[in-house]
GROMACS .gro file of N, CA and C in nm:
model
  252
    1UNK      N    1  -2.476   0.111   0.039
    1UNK     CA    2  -2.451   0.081   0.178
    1UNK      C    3  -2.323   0.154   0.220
    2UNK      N    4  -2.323   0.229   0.347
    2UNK     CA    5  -2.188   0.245   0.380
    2UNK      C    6  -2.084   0.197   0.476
    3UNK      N    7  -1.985   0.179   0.455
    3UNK     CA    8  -1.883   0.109   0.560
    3UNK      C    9  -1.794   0.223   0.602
    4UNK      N   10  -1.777   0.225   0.746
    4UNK     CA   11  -1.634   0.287   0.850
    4UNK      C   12  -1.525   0.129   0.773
    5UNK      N   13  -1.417   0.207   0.743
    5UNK     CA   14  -1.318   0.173   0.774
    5UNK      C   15  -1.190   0.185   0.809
    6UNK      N   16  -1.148   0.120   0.919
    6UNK     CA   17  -1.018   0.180   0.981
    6UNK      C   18  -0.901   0.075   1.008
    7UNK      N   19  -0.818   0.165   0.934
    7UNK     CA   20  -0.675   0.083   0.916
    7UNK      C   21  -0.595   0.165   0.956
    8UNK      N   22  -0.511   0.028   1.039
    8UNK     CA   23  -0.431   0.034   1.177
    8UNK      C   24  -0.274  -0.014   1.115
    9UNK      N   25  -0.191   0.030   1.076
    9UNK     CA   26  -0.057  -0.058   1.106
    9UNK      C   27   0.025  -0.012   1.240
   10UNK      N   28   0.142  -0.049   1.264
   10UNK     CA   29   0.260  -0.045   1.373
   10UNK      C   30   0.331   0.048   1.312
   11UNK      N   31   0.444   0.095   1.340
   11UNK     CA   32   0.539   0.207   1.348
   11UNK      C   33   0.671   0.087   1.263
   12UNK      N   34   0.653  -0.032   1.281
   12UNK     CA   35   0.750  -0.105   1.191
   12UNK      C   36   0.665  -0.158   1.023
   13UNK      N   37   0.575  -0.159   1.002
   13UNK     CA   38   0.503  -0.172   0.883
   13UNK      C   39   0.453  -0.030   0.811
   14UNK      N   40   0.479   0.109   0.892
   14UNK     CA   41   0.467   0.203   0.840
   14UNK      C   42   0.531   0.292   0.704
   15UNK      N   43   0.446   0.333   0.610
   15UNK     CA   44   0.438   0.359   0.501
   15UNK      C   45   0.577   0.455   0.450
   16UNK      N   46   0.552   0.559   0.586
   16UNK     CA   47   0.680   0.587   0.634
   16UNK      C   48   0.876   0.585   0.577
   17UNK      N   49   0.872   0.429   0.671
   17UNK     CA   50   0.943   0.376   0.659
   17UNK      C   51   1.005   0.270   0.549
   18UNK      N   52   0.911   0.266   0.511
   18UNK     CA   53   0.911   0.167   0.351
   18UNK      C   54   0.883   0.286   0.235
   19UNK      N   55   0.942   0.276   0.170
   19UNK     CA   56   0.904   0.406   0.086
   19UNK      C   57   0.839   0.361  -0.034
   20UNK      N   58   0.910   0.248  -0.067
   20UNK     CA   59   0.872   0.149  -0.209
   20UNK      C   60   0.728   0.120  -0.198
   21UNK      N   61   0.659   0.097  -0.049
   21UNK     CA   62   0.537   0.055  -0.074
   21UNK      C   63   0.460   0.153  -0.114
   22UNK      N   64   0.451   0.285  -0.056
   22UNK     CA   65   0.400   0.377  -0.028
   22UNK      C   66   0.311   0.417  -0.182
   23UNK      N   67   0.360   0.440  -0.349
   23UNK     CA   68   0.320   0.440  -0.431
   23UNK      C   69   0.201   0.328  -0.439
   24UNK      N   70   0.188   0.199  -0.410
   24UNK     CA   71   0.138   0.123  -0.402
   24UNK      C   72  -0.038   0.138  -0.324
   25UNK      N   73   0.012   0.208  -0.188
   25UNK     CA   74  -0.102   0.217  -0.099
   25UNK      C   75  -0.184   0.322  -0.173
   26UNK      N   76  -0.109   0.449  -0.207
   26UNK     CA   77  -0.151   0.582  -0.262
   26UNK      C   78  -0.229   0.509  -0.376
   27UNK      N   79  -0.186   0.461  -0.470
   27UNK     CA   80  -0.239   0.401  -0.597
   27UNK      C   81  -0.414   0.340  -0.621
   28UNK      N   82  -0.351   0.210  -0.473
   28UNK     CA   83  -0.449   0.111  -0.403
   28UNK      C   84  -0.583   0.267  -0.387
   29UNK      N   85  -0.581   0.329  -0.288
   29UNK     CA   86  -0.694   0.430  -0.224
   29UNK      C   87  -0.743   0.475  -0.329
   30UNK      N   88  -0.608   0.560  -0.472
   30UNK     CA   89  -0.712   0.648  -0.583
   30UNK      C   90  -0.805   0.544  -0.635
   31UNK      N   91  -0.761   0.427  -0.663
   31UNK     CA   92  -0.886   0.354  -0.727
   31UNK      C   93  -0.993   0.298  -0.708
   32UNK      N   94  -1.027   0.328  -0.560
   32UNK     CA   95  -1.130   0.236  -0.527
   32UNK      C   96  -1.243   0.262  -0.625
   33UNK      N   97  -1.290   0.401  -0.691
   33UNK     CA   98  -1.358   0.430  -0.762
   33UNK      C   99  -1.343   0.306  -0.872
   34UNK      N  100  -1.271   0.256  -0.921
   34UNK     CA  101  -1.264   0.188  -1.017
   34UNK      C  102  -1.343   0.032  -0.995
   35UNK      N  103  -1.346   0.058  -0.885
   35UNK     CA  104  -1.442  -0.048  -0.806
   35UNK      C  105  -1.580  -0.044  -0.778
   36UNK      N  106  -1.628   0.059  -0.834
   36UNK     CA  107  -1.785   0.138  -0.780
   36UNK      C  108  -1.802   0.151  -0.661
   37UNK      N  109  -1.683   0.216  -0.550
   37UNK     CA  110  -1.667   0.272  -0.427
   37UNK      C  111  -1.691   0.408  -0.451
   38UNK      N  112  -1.809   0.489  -0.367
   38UNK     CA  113  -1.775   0.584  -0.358
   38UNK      C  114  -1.657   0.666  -0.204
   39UNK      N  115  -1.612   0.717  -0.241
   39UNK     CA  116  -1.517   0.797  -0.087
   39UNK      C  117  -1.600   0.929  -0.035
   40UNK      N  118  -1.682   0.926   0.101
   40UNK     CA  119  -1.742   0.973   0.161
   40UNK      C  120  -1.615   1.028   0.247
   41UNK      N  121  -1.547   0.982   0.326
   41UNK     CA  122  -1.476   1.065   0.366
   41UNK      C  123  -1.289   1.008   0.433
   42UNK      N  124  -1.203   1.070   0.379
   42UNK     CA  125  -1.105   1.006   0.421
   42UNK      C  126  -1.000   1.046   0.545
   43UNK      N  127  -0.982   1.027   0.645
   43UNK     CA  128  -0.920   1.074   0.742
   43UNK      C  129  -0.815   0.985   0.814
   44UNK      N  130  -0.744   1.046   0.881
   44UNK     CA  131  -0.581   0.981   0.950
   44UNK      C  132  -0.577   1.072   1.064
   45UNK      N  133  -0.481   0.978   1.145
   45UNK     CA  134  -0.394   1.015   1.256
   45UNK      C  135  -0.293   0.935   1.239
   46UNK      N  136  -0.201   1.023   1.185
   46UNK     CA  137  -0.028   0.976   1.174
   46UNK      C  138   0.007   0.939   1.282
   47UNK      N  139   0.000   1.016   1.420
   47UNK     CA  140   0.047   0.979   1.537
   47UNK      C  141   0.041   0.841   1.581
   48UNK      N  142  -0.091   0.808   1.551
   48UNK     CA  143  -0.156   0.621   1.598
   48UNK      C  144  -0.153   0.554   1.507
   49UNK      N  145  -0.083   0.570   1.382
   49UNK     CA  146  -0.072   0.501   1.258
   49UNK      C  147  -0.206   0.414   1.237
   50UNK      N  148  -0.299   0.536   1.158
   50UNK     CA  149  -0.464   0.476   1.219
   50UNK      C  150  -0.483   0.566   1.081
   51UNK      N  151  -0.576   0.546   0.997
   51UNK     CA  152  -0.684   0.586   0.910
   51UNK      C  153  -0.828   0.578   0.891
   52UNK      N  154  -0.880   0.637   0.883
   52UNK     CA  155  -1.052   0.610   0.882
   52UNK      C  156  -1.096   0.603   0.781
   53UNK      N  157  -1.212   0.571   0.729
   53UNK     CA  158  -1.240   0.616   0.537
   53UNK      C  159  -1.419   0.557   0.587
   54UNK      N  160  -1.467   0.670   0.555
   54UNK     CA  161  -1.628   0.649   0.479
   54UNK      C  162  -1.625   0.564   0.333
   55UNK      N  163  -1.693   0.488   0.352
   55UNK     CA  164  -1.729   0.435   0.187
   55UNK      C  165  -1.831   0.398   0.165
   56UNK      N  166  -1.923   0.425   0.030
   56UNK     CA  167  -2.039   0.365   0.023
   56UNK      C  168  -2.011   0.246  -0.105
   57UNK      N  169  -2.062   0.183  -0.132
   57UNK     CA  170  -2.030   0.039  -0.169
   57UNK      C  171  -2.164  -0.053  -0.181
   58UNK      N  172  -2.225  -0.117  -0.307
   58UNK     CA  173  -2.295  -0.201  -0.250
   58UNK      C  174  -2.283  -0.323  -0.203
   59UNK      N  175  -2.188  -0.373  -0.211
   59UNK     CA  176  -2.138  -0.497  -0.103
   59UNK      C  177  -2.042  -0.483  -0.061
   60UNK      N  178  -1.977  -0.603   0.046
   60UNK     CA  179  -1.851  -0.598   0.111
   60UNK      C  180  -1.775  -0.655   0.004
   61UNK      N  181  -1.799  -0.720  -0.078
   61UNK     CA  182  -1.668  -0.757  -0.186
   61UNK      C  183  -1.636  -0.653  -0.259
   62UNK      N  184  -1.702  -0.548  -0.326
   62UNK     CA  185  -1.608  -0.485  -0.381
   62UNK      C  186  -1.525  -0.393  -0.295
   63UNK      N  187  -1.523  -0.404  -0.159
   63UNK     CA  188  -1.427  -0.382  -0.041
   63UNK      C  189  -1.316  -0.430  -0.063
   64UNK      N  190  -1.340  -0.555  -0.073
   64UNK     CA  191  -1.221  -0.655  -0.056
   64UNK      C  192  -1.163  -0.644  -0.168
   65UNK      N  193  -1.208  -0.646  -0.268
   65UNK     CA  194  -1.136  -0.667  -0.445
   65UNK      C  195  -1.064  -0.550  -0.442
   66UNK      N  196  -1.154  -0.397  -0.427
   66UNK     CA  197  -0.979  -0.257  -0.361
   66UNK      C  198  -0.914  -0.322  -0.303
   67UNK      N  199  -0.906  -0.346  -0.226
   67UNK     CA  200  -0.789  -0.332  -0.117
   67UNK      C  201  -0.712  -0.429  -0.085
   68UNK      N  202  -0.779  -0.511  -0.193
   68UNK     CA  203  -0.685  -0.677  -0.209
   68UNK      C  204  -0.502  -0.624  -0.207
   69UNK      N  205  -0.506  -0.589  -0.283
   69UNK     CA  206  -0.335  -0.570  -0.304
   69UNK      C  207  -0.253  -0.522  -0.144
   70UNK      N  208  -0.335  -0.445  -0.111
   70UNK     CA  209  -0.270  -0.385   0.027
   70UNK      C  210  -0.324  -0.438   0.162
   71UNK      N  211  -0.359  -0.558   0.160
   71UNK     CA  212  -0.406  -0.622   0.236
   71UNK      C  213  -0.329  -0.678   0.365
   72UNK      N  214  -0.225  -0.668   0.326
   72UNK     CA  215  -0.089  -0.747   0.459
   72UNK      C  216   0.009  -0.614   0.429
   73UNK      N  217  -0.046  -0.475   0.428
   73UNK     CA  218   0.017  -0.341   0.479
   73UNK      C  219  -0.080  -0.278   0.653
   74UNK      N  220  -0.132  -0.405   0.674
   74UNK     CA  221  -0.199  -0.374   0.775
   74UNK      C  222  -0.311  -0.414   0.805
   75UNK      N  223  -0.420  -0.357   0.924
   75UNK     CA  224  -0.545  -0.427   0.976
   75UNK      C  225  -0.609  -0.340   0.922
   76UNK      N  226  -0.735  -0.369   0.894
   76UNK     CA  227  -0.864  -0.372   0.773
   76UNK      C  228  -0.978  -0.381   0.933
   77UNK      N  229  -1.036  -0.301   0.956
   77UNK     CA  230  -1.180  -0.316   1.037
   77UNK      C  231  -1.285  -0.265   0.922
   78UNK      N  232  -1.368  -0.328   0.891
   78UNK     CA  233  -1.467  -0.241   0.835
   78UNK      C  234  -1.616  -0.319   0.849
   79UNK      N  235  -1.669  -0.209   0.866
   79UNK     CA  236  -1.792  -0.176   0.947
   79UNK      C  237  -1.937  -0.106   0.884
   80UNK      N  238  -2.018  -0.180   0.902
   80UNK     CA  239  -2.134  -0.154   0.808
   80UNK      C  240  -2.213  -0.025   0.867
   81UNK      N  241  -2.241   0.113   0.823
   81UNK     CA  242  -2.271   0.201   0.941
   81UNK      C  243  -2.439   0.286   0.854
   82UNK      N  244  -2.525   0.343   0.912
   82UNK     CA  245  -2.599   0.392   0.866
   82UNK      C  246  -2.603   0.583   0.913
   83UNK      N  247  -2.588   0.592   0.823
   83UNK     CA  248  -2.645   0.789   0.851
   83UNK      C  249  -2.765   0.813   0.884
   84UNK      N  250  -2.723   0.898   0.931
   84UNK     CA  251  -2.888   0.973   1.090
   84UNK      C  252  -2.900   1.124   1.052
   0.00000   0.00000   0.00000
């Protein structure tokens, strides 16, 4: 199955600005594989402190079990989407 997901922080929770977290988030993303996520596609706009990410996944929990750790570095939309 694949999910859009797009994560949103503020300009004061930015990765940025915290530097300590930043290893953490980077870390969090390489592994989703370790999760049986595949990464279809990963994209950003620094400007809107906004990220996008394709993922295919067969459920929404092993969504959640990635990205557990980085979970209050920001908003999490994710979205069940089908290819055409």
């Amino acid at each position: 199955m694949l999910f859009m997901v797009k994560l949103t922080h503020d300009y004061s929770t930015c990765q940025a600005h915290h530097p300590e977290k930043f290893p953490l988030f980077r870390d969090t993303l390489a592994s989703v594989g370790d999760h049986g996520i595949k990464v279809h596609g990963h994209y950003s706009n620094r400007l809107e402190h906004t990220a996008f990410m394709v993922l295919e996944a067969d459920n929404f929990e092993q969504l959640d079990a990635a990205f557990d750790p980085i979970l209050e570095m920001g908003n999490f939309e994710v979205t069940p989407i089908v290819e055409k």
